[in-house]
Coordinates of C-alpha atoms and ligand atoms in Angstrom, one line a residue:
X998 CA 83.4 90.8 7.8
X999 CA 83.4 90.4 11.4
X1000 CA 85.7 87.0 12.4
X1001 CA 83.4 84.4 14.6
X1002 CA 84.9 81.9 16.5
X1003 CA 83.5 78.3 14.8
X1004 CA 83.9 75.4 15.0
X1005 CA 83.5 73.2 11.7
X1006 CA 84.2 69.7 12.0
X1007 CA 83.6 67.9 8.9
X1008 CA 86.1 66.3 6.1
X1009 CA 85.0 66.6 3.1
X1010 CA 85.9 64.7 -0.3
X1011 CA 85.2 65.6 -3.5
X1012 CA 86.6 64.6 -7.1
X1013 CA 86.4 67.4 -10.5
X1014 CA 87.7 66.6 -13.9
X1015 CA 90.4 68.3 -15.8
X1016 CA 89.3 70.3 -18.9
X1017 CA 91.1 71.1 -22.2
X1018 CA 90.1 74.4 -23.6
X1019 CA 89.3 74.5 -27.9
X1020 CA 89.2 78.5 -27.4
X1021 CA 91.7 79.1 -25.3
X1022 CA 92.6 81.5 -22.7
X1023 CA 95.7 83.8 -22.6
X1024 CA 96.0 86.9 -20.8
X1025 CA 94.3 88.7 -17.8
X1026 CA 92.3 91.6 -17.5
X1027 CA 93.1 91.6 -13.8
X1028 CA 95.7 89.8 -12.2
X1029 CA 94.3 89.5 -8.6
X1030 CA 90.9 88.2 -9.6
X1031 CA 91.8 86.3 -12.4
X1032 CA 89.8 88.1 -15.2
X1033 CA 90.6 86.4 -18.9
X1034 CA 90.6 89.2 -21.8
X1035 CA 88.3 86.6 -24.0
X1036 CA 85.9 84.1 -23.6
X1037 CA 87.1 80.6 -23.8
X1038 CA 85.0 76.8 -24.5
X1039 CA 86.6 73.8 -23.2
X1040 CA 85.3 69.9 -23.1
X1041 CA 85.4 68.3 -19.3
X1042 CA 87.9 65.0 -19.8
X1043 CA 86.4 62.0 -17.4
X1044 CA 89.6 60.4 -17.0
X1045 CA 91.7 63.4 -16.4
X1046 CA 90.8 63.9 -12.5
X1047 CA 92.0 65.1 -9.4
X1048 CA 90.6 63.9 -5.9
X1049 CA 90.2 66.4 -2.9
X1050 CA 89.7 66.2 0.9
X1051 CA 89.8 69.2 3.4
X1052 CA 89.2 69.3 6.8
X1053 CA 89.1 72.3 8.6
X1054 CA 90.2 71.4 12.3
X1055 CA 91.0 73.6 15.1
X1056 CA 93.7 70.7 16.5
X1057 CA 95.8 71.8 13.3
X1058 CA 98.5 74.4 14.8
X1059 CA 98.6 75.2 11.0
X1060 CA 97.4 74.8 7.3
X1061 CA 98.9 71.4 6.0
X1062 CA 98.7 70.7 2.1
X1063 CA 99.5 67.6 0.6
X1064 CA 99.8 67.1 -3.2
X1065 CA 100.0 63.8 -4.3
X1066 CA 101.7 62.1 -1.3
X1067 CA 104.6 65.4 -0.9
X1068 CA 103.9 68.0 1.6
X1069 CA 103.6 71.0 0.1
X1070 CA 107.6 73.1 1.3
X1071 CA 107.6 75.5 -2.1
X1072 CA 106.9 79.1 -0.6
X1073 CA 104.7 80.2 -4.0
X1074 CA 102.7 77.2 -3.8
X1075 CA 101.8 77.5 -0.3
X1076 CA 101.2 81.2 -0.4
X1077 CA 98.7 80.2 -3.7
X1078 CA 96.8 77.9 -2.1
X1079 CA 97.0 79.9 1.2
X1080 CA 95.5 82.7 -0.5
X1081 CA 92.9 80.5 -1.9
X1082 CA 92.1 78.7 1.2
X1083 CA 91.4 82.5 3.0
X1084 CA 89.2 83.2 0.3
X1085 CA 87.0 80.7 1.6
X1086 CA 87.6 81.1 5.0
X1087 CA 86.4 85.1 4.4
X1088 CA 83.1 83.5 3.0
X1089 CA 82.1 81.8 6.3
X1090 CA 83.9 84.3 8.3
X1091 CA 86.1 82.1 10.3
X1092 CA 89.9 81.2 10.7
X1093 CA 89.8 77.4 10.9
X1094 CA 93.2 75.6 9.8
X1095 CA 93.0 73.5 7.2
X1096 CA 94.3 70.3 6.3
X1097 CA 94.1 69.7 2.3
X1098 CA 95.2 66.4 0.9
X1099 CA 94.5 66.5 -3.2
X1100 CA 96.1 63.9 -5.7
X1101 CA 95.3 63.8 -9.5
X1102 CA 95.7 60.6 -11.9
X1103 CA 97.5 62.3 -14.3
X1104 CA 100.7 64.5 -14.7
X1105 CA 100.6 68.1 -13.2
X1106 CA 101.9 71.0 -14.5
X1107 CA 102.7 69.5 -17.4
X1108 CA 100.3 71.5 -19.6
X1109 CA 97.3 69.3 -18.4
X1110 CA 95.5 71.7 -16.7
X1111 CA 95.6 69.8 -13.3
X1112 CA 95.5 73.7 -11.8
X1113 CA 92.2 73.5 -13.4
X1114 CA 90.6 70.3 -12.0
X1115 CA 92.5 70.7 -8.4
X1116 CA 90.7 74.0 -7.8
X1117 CA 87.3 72.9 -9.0
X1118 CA 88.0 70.3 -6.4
X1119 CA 88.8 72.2 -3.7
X1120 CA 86.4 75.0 -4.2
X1121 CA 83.8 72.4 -4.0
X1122 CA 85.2 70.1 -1.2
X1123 CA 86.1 73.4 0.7
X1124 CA 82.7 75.1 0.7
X1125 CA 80.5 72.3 1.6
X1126 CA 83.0 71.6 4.3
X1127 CA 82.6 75.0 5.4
X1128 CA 78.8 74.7 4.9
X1129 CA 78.7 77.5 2.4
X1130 CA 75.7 77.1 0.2
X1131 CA 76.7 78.1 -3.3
X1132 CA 75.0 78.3 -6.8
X1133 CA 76.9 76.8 -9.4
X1134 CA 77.7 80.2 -10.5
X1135 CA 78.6 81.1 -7.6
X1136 CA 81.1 78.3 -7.2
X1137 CA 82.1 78.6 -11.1
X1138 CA 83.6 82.4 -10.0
X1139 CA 84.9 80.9 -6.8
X1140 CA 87.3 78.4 -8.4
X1141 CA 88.6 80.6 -11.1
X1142 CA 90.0 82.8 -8.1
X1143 CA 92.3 79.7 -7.8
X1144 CA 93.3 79.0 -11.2
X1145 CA 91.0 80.8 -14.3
X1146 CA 90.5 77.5 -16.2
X1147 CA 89.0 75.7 -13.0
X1148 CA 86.0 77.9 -13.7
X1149 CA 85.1 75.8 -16.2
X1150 CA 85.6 72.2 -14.4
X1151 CA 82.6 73.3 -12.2
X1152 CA 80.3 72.1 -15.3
X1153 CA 80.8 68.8 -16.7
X1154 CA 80.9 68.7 -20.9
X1155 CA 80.8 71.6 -23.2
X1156 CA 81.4 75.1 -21.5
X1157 CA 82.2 78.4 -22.2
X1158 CA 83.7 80.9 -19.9
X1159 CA 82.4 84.4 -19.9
X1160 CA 85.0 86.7 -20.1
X1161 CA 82.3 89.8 -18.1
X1162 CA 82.8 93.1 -18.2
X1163 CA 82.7 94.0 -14.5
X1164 CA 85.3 94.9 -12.6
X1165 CA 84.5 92.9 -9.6
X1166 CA 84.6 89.9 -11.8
X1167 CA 80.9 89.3 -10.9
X1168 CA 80.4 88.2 -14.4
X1169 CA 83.2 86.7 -15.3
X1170 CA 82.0 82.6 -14.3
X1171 CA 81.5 79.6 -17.2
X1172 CA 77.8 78.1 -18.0
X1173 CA 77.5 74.6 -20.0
X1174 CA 77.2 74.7 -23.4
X1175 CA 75.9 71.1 -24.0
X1176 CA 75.8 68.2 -21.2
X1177 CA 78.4 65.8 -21.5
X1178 CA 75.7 63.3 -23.2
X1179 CA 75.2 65.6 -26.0
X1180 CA 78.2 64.2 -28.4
X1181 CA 80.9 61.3 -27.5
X1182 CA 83.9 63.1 -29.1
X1183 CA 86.9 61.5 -28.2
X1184 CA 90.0 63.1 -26.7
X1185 CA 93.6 61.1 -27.0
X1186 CA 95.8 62.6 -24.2
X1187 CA 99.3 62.4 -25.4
X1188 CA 101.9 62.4 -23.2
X1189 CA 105.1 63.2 -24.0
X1190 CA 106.7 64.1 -20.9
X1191 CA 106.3 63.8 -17.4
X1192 CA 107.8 67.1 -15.8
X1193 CA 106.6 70.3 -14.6
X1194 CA 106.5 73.1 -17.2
X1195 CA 109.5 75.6 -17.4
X1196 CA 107.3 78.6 -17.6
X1197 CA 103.6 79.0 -15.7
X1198 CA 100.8 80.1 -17.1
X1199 CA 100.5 83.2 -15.3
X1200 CA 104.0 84.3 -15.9
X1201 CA 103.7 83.1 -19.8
X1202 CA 100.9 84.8 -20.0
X1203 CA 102.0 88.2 -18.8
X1204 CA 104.6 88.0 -21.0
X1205 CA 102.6 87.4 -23.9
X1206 CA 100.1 90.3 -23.1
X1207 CA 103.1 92.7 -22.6
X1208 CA 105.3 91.6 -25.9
X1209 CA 103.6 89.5 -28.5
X1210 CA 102.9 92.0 -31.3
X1211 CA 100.5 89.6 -32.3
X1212 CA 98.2 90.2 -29.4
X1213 CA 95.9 92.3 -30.4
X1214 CA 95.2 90.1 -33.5
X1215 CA 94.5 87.4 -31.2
X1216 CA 91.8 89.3 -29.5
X1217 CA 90.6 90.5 -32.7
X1218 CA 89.9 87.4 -34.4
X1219 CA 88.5 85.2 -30.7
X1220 CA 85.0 86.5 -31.4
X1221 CA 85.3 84.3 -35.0
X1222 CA 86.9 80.9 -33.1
X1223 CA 84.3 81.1 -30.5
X1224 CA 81.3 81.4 -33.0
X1225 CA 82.5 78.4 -35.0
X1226 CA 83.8 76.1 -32.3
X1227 CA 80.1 77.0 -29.8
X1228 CA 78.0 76.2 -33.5
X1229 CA 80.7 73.2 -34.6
X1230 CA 79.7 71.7 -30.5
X1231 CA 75.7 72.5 -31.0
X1232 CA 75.5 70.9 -34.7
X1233 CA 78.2 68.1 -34.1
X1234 CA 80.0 69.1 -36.8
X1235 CA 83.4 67.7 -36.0
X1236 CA 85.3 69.3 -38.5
X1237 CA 84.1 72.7 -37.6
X1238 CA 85.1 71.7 -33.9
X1239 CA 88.8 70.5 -35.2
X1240 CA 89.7 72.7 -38.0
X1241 CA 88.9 76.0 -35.9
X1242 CA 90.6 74.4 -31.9
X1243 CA 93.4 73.7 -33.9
X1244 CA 93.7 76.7 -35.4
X1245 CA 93.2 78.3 -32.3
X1246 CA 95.4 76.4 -30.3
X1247 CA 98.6 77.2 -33.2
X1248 CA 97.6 81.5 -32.7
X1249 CA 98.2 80.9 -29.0
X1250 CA 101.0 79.1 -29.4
X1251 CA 102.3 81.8 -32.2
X1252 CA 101.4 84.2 -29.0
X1253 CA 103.8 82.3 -27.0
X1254 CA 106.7 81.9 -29.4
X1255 CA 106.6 86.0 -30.5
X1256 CA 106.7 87.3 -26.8
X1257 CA 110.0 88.2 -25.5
X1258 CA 111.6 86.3 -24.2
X1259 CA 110.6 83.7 -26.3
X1260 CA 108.3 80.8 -24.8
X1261 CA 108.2 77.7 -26.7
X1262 CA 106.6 74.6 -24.7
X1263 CA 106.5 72.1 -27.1
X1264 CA 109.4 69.5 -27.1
X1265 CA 111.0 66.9 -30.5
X1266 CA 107.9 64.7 -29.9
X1267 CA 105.3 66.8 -29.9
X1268 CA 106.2 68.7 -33.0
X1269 CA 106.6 65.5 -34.8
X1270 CA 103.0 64.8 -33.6
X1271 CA 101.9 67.8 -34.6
X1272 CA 103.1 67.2 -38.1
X1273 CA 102.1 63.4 -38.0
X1274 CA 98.5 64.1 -37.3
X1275 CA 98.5 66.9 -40.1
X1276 CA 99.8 64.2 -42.0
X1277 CA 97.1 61.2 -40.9
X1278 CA 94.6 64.0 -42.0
X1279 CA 95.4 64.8 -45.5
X1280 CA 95.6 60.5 -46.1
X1281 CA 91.9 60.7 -44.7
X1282 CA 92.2 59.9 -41.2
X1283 CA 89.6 62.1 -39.0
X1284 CA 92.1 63.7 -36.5
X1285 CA 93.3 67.1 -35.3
X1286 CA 94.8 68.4 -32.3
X1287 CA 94.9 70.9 -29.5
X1288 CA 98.1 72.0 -26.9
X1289 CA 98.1 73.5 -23.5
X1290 CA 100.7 75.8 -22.3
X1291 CA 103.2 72.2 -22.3
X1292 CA 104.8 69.9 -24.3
X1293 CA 101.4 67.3 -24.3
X1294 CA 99.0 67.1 -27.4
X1295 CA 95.4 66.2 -26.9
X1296 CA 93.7 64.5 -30.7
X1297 CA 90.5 65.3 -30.8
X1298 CA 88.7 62.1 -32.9
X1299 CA 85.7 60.1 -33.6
X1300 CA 85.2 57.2 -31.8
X1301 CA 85.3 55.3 -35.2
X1302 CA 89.1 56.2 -35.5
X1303 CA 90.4 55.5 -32.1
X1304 CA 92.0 52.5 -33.3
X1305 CA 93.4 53.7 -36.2
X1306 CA 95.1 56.9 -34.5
X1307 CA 96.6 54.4 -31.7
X1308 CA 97.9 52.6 -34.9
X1309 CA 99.9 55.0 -36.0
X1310 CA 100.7 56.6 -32.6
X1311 CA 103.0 53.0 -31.4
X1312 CA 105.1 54.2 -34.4
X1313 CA 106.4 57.3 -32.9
X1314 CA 109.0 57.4 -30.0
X1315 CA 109.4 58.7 -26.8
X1316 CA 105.4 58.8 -25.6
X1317 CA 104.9 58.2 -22.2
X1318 CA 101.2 57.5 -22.1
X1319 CA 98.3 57.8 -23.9
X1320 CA 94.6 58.2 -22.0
X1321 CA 91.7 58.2 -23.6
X1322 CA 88.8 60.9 -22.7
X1323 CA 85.3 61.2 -23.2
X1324 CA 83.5 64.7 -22.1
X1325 CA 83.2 64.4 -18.6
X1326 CA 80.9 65.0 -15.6
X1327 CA 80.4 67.9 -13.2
X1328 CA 82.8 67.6 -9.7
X1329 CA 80.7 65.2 -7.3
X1330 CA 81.1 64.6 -3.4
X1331 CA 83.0 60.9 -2.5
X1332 CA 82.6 59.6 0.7
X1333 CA 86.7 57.9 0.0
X1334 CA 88.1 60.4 1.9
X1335 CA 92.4 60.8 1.1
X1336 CA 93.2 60.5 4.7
Ligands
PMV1890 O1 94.0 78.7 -15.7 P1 95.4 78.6 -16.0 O2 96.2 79.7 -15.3 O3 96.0 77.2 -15.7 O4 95.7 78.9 -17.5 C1 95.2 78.0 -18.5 C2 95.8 78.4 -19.8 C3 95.6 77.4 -21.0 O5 95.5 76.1 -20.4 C4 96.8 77.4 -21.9 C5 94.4 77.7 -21.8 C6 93.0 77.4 -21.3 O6 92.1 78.1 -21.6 O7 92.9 76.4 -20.5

């Protein structure tokens, strides 16, 4: 594509939710383009949210990022988001620097997907600032060059993320299962610690693909998760929904713990959660859970029980926070800019 000289001169803000996947996704088909080796459904969390502004500017000498107040110094995140940013710039054809200010409410890289909502962000603060016009498709396959799971925080409530079959990744985007209207499942975000993971996805996930002699089982048995959890969302059948993400979520983690090197993310308080909540469930509380590549657990409840599972949640130590999620809206424009 030929390189134009243009000049763009618009800041633009926009806000996406975080995600938590019930299917999960580990391992790539393609590294470069971010191609998953199986589907995954996640639920959009409203209160899980990052907030974006870019401004492409020829008076910046260079591209400036700011995450939540730090300027960006690490070498791998700059060339990330570097490589990101000239994915965009390719689209329109120019070379604009960028400034990029982005800050979430929650704790990133901790295993809350922040990668997820910050790149829905950006890809849709980036390519209405670079006038780009852009299907939700189209945007969907655009953000999951960033980070796969910010494919799916391009659709607010229940979604699933085609895995595709081409090699161009032309396929490979995430369509809504049900709006975020369709069923006010609740989501407890348990923290349980506040710093950045030991080992990223990518790099766990390698691993995993590579080692884990339990691989192939995993993609084996995904068709069967997928099936239950997509007809658990459609019929509201919440213990269809819990029984099968948190089975999921424990063969992923299984994944983890059998590569080599070893990989385990959880910490004390989130296995005593784990148990707890197995434990609140056979005693007839409505509960289950699901874990990210980190050491924070999200329950997955009725609304009817929120109390009840705070209840017994002030009884265990060392939590952090605890925010409570509803399935969540699609990324929207905010006229708040970040700077
Ligand atoms: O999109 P990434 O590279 O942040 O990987 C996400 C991996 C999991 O959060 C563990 C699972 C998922 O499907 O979101």
């Amino acid at each position: 594509m030929n390189i134009i000289p243009y000049s763009i001169d618009m800041k633009i803000t926009a806000i996406a939710c975080s995600n938590i996947a019930l299917v999960k996704y580990w391992g790539k088909r393609d590294e470069l383009l971010k191609l998953p080796q199986n589907n995954s459904i996640s639920i959009t969390l409203n209160n899980l949210q990052t907030k974006t502004t870019v401004d492409f500017d020829n008076r910046y000498e260079e591209d400036i990022y700011i995450i939540n107040g730090k300027k960006v110094e690490q070498q791998s995140e700059i060339k990330r988001l570097n490589t990101y940013i000239n994915l965009l710039r390719q689209q329109k054809g120019v070379k604009t620097p960028v400034k990029m200010q982005t800050e979430s409410n929650f704790p990133t890289a901790a295993g809350l997907a922040s990668s997820a909502s910050g790149f829905a962000a950006l890809t849709v603060a980036g390519s209405k600032a670079l006038e780009l016009t852009l299907s939700d498709t189209e945007l969907s396959i655009l953000a999951r060059r960033g980070s796969g799971s910010a494919c799916r925080s391009i659709f607010g409530g229940f979604v699933e993320w085609k895995k595709g079959q081409k090699s161009d990744g032309s396929d490979s985007y995430a369509v809504q299962i049900a709006s975020s209207h369709h069923w006010d499942i609740q989501l407890l975000v348990i923290i349980t610690e506040l710093s950045k993971k030991s080992i990223s996805s990518t790099k766990g996930m390698q691993s995993t693909v590579k080692t884990s002699p339990f691989y192939q089982g995993w993609l084996d048995s995904i068709e069967f998760d997928l099936e239950k959890v997509r007809t658990g969302i459609l019929n509201k059948d919440f213990k269809l929904v819990g029984e099968s993400s948190e089975h999921n979520c424990l063969k992923m983690h299984s994944l983890m713990m059998t590569s080599s090197p070893s990989m385990i993310y959880w910490n004390e308080t989130t296995l005593k959660l784990l148990k707890n909540i197995q434990t609140w469930r056979a005693e007839g509380l409505n509960c289950y859970f699901t874990i990210d590549a980190g050491p924070n657990i999200i329950i997955l409840c009725l609304k009817s029980d929120v109390d009840a599972i705070k209840d017994h949640i002030q009884n265990i130590n060392n939590i952090k926070n605890i925010i409570q999620c509803s399935p969540g809206p699609a990324p929207r424009l905010s006229e708040q800019h970040l700077f």
